[in-house]
Amino acid sequence: MKFSNTYINLGQAFFQRCLPQKSPAPELLLWNKPLADDLFISEELQSDKCLLSQYFSGSKLPEGAESIALAYSGHQFGHFNPQLGDGRAHLLGEVIDKNNKHRDIQLKGSGQTKFSRRGDGKCALAPALREYIMSEALFALGVPTSRCLSVVITGETIHRGLAKSGAVVTRVADSHIRVGTFQYFAARGDITSLKALVDYSIKRHFPEIENDTDEPLSSEQGILSFLSCAIDKQINLIVEWLRIGFIHGVMNTDNTAICGETIDFGPCAMLGVYDENKVFSSIDEYGRYAFGNQGKIAHWNMARLADCLMPLLIDIADKSLSKSEQEQQALNKVEHLIHQYSHKFDDAYFTMYGKKLGINNGVANKSLISNLLATMQSENLDYTKTFLQLTKSLSDENIAKKVSNTLGDWYQQWLVVLAQEETLKSTTQSGIQQSYYPLAESLMEKNNPVVIPRNHHVEAILEFCETIIGHNPSAITSSTKEVINNKVNEFLDVLRSPYKEIAATTKYQETSEDSDKYYQTFCGT
Ligand code: AMP
Ligand code: MG
C-alpha cells in the first residue's frame, strides 16, 4: 500500500499524532476483497491474513502510514460541543484508488486519543459489523458512502453494560472532513486554519472550483462556490437516503462529511412501513432525525457550515465599509445560498420520486407523488415493497389488479401520467406479456431496490456473530471465522445485487413479523 497523508500538511492544530493501541490477539474476521482490489492492495498482502490482522487492528503500522486523530467540534442534537474529535479512531493516511482519487484509510475502535474524553477508545463487534454490512449495502444501492475494508476482532473483552468482543473496523472514505471540522476552527477564531481548510477541501473535493477561477481559493468567489458545492452534495446524499429508505439516526454536524458521503453508521436503520416520522434511535426522543426530517436537518447543518465561513468573508470584505456593513454583506451572500437549499432540495426530491414512479418529470407531478406517500403513510404500506409492486405491476396483470385495489383511483391517475410520457407499445410479442410502459418500467427497475438490508435480518446476523464468538474473543477458531464469513457473505451477496433478484434474494425480502414496531437502535459505541 502506498500511503500519503496530505492532511498532515495542514498543521498541528488539525490533529494529534498518536499510535493505535496494540491488540492482544487480533484476528481478521472480514475482508472486503473488491474494495481492497480497488485500492490496489497487492495480492501478496491480501493473502497474508496475519499481517492484515496486525495492520487493520492497529497493532502494526503499514509502511508509510502516519497515524493521527483528527480534531473537530459538532452540534449534537442541536447543542454545540466545541471539543469532540476522533476519540477512538486513527487515520493512517490516504491511498489512491482505481479512480485516481485519494481515499482515507481510518481505523475505528483502535484505542484512546487526546479526544477520547471519558470513552475507552474501543468499538464492540456488533457495531463494527453493522457498519460493514450497511455501508456495503448502501454502496451497492448507489448511495454515496464511506466503505469498510475489514473487521478485525482484537481478542479483548470490552464493556458495554454487558461483556462484548472488541473489534476494529477499517473505514475508507473520500475524506473525514466534517462540518464539525470547520466549526472547530471557527469556534476558536482561528481564521488562518479555516482558510487552509477551505483551500484543502476545494482541492480535494471540488477541483472544478479551482479550475473555474483564477482567483485564490479563499476569495469570496471560492468560499461561496465551496458552500454551494457542499450544499449540492448534501442534497444529493439525503435524497438518495430517502430513495432507498435509509434513516441515519444521528445527523449531528460532526457526522456530516463535506464530501457528501454517508459516515458514522451508529444507530442507523431502514424504513419498513412508510412513516415520515419514523425514528428508531433510542436517544432521538423528539424525532429530530426522523426519516422525513432528514432534508430539513441537512439544511440546518449547511447553515452551520455557512456560519463558519462568515468570518472568512468578513476578513476579505471591503474595508471602506463599516464593520456592521461588512457583516451584513457577508450574511446576505451566504443567506442567499442557504435559502436556495429549499427549492433545490424540493426539485431533487420530486425528481427522485418521479424516477421511482417511472416518470421523467417528477417536479411536474408533485401532487401525484405526495398523494401516494400520504396513502402509504395512512395505510401502513411497506415502502420498498410498494414501489417494487408498482414496478412489477407494469408487466404483470395479477400484481396490477392487487396494487390497483390497494391504491384505488391513484393507480389509474399514475397510468395516465405514464401514458402521457410514453408512446403506448403493443401488449404481446411472440406470446410473452410485454409492458405497456417499457421506458417507465426500466427507470423504475433502476430506482427501486428489490431488496434492502432489513433491520431484522441485520440484527439476526449481528446476534449470530456475537453468540458464536461468545465471551472468549481471544479463542476464536478458524472454523468460527469461516462460519461467520459464510453467514455475512450470503447476506452481502444478496445486498450487492439490490436491483436484480438472485436465487437467495427471496430469503431477505420479507418484512419482520411486527413490522419493526418495537425495534430500537443504539449509538454504536
Ligand atoms: P459517534 O457517536 O461515533 O459519532 O461519536 C461521537 C463522539 O464521541 C466522537 O468524538 C467520538 O470519537 C467519541 N466517541 C464515541 N465512542 C467513543 C469511545 N468508545 N471512546 C472514545 N470516544 C468515543
Ligand atoms: Mg461521529
Short mmCIF file of N, CA and C in Angstrom, two decimals, residues 242-243 245 271-276 291 349 353 356-357 368-390 403 406-407 410 448:
data_model
loop_
_atom_site.label_atom_id
_atom_site.label_comp_id
_atom_site.label_asym_id
_atom_site.label_seq_id
_atom_site.Cartn_x
_atom_site.Cartn_y
_atom_site.Cartn_z
N LEU A 242 -33.37 8.95 1.11
CA LEU A 242 -34.84 8.85 1.08
C LEU A 242 -35.29 7.86 0.01
N ARG A 243 -34.57 7.84 -1.08
CA ARG A 243 -34.96 6.93 -2.18
C ARG A 243 -35.00 5.47 -1.71
N GLY A 245 -34.89 4.49 1.62
CA GLY A 245 -35.49 4.32 2.95
C GLY A 245 -34.47 4.21 4.07
N LEU A 271 -36.18 1.98 6.74
CA LEU A 271 -37.62 2.16 6.86
C LEU A 271 -38.34 0.92 6.34
N GLY A 272 -39.27 0.40 7.11
CA GLY A 272 -40.11 -0.70 6.63
C GLY A 272 -41.41 -0.08 6.14
N VAL A 273 -42.40 -0.05 7.05
CA VAL A 273 -43.66 0.63 6.76
C VAL A 273 -43.37 2.11 6.54
N TYR A 274 -43.99 2.73 5.51
CA TYR A 274 -43.70 4.14 5.25
C TYR A 274 -44.26 5.01 6.37
N ASP A 275 -43.38 5.78 6.97
CA ASP A 275 -43.80 6.71 8.01
C ASP A 275 -42.76 7.82 8.06
N GLU A 276 -43.19 9.01 7.63
CA GLU A 276 -42.20 10.09 7.56
C GLU A 276 -41.71 10.49 8.95
N PHE A 291 -37.10 9.98 9.71
CA PHE A 291 -36.92 9.74 8.27
C PHE A 291 -37.21 10.99 7.44
N TYR A 349 -35.87 16.15 -4.73
CA TYR A 349 -36.78 15.22 -4.05
C TYR A 349 -37.85 14.71 -5.02
N TYR A 353 -38.47 10.97 -6.69
CA TYR A 353 -39.71 10.18 -6.58
C TYR A 353 -40.35 9.96 -7.95
N LYS A 356 -38.73 6.97 -9.25
CA LYS A 356 -39.24 5.76 -8.58
C LYS A 356 -40.60 5.35 -9.16
N LEU A 357 -41.28 6.32 -9.76
CA LEU A 357 -42.58 6.02 -10.37
C LEU A 357 -42.50 5.95 -11.90
N LEU A 368 -49.27 14.04 -7.48
CA LEU A 368 -49.38 12.59 -7.67
C LEU A 368 -48.45 11.87 -6.68
N ILE A 369 -47.22 12.39 -6.58
CA ILE A 369 -46.22 11.80 -5.68
C ILE A 369 -46.66 11.95 -4.22
N SER A 370 -47.04 13.17 -3.85
CA SER A 370 -47.42 13.41 -2.45
C SER A 370 -48.63 12.58 -2.06
N ASN A 371 -49.57 12.42 -3.00
CA ASN A 371 -50.76 11.62 -2.68
C ASN A 371 -50.41 10.17 -2.43
N LEU A 372 -49.48 9.64 -3.20
CA LEU A 372 -49.07 8.25 -2.98
C LEU A 372 -48.43 8.11 -1.60
N LEU A 373 -47.52 9.04 -1.26
CA LEU A 373 -46.84 8.95 0.03
C LEU A 373 -47.85 9.07 1.18
N ALA A 374 -48.85 9.94 0.98
CA ALA A 374 -49.87 10.10 2.03
C ALA A 374 -50.66 8.81 2.21
N THR A 375 -50.97 8.14 1.10
CA THR A 375 -51.70 6.86 1.20
C THR A 375 -50.83 5.80 1.88
N MET A 376 -49.56 5.76 1.49
CA MET A 376 -48.66 4.78 2.10
C MET A 376 -48.58 5.00 3.61
N GLN A 377 -48.57 6.27 4.00
CA GLN A 377 -48.50 6.61 5.43
C GLN A 377 -49.78 6.18 6.14
N SER A 378 -50.95 6.52 5.54
CA SER A 378 -52.21 6.23 6.25
C SER A 378 -52.54 4.74 6.22
N GLU A 379 -52.09 4.03 5.17
CA GLU A 379 -52.42 2.60 5.06
C GLU A 379 -51.33 1.69 5.59
N ASN A 380 -50.29 2.29 6.19
CA ASN A 380 -49.16 1.49 6.73
C ASN A 380 -48.56 0.55 5.70
N LEU A 381 -48.29 1.07 4.51
CA LEU A 381 -47.73 0.22 3.45
C LEU A 381 -46.21 0.16 3.56
N ASP A 382 -45.68 -1.01 3.24
CA ASP A 382 -44.22 -1.15 3.25
C ASP A 382 -43.64 -0.34 2.09
N TYR A 383 -42.60 0.43 2.40
CA TYR A 383 -42.01 1.38 1.44
C TYR A 383 -41.40 0.65 0.24
N THR A 384 -40.47 -0.27 0.53
CA THR A 384 -39.75 -0.96 -0.54
C THR A 384 -40.71 -1.83 -1.36
N LYS A 385 -41.57 -2.55 -0.66
CA LYS A 385 -42.49 -3.47 -1.36
C LYS A 385 -43.46 -2.73 -2.26
N THR A 386 -43.96 -1.60 -1.79
CA THR A 386 -44.95 -0.87 -2.58
C THR A 386 -44.36 -0.43 -3.92
N PHE A 387 -43.15 0.14 -3.88
CA PHE A 387 -42.55 0.58 -5.14
C PHE A 387 -42.17 -0.61 -6.03
N LEU A 388 -41.79 -1.71 -5.39
CA LEU A 388 -41.45 -2.90 -6.17
C LEU A 388 -42.69 -3.46 -6.86
N GLN A 389 -43.80 -3.49 -6.12
CA GLN A 389 -45.05 -3.99 -6.68
C GLN A 389 -45.53 -3.09 -7.81
N LEU A 390 -45.37 -1.78 -7.61
CA LEU A 390 -45.77 -0.85 -8.68
C LEU A 390 -44.96 -1.13 -9.94
N VAL A 403 -52.38 -4.16 -6.76
CA VAL A 403 -51.92 -2.81 -6.41
C VAL A 403 -53.02 -1.79 -6.66
N THR A 406 -55.41 -1.76 -3.86
CA THR A 406 -54.90 -1.08 -2.66
C THR A 406 -54.88 0.43 -2.85
N LEU A 407 -54.47 0.87 -4.04
CA LEU A 407 -54.23 2.32 -4.23
C LEU A 407 -55.40 3.05 -4.89
N TRP A 410 -55.82 6.38 -7.46
CA TRP A 410 -54.44 6.88 -7.66
C TRP A 410 -53.75 6.06 -8.75
N ASN A 448 -35.79 1.43 -7.81
CA ASN A 448 -36.50 0.76 -6.73
C ASN A 448 -35.82 -0.57 -6.40
#
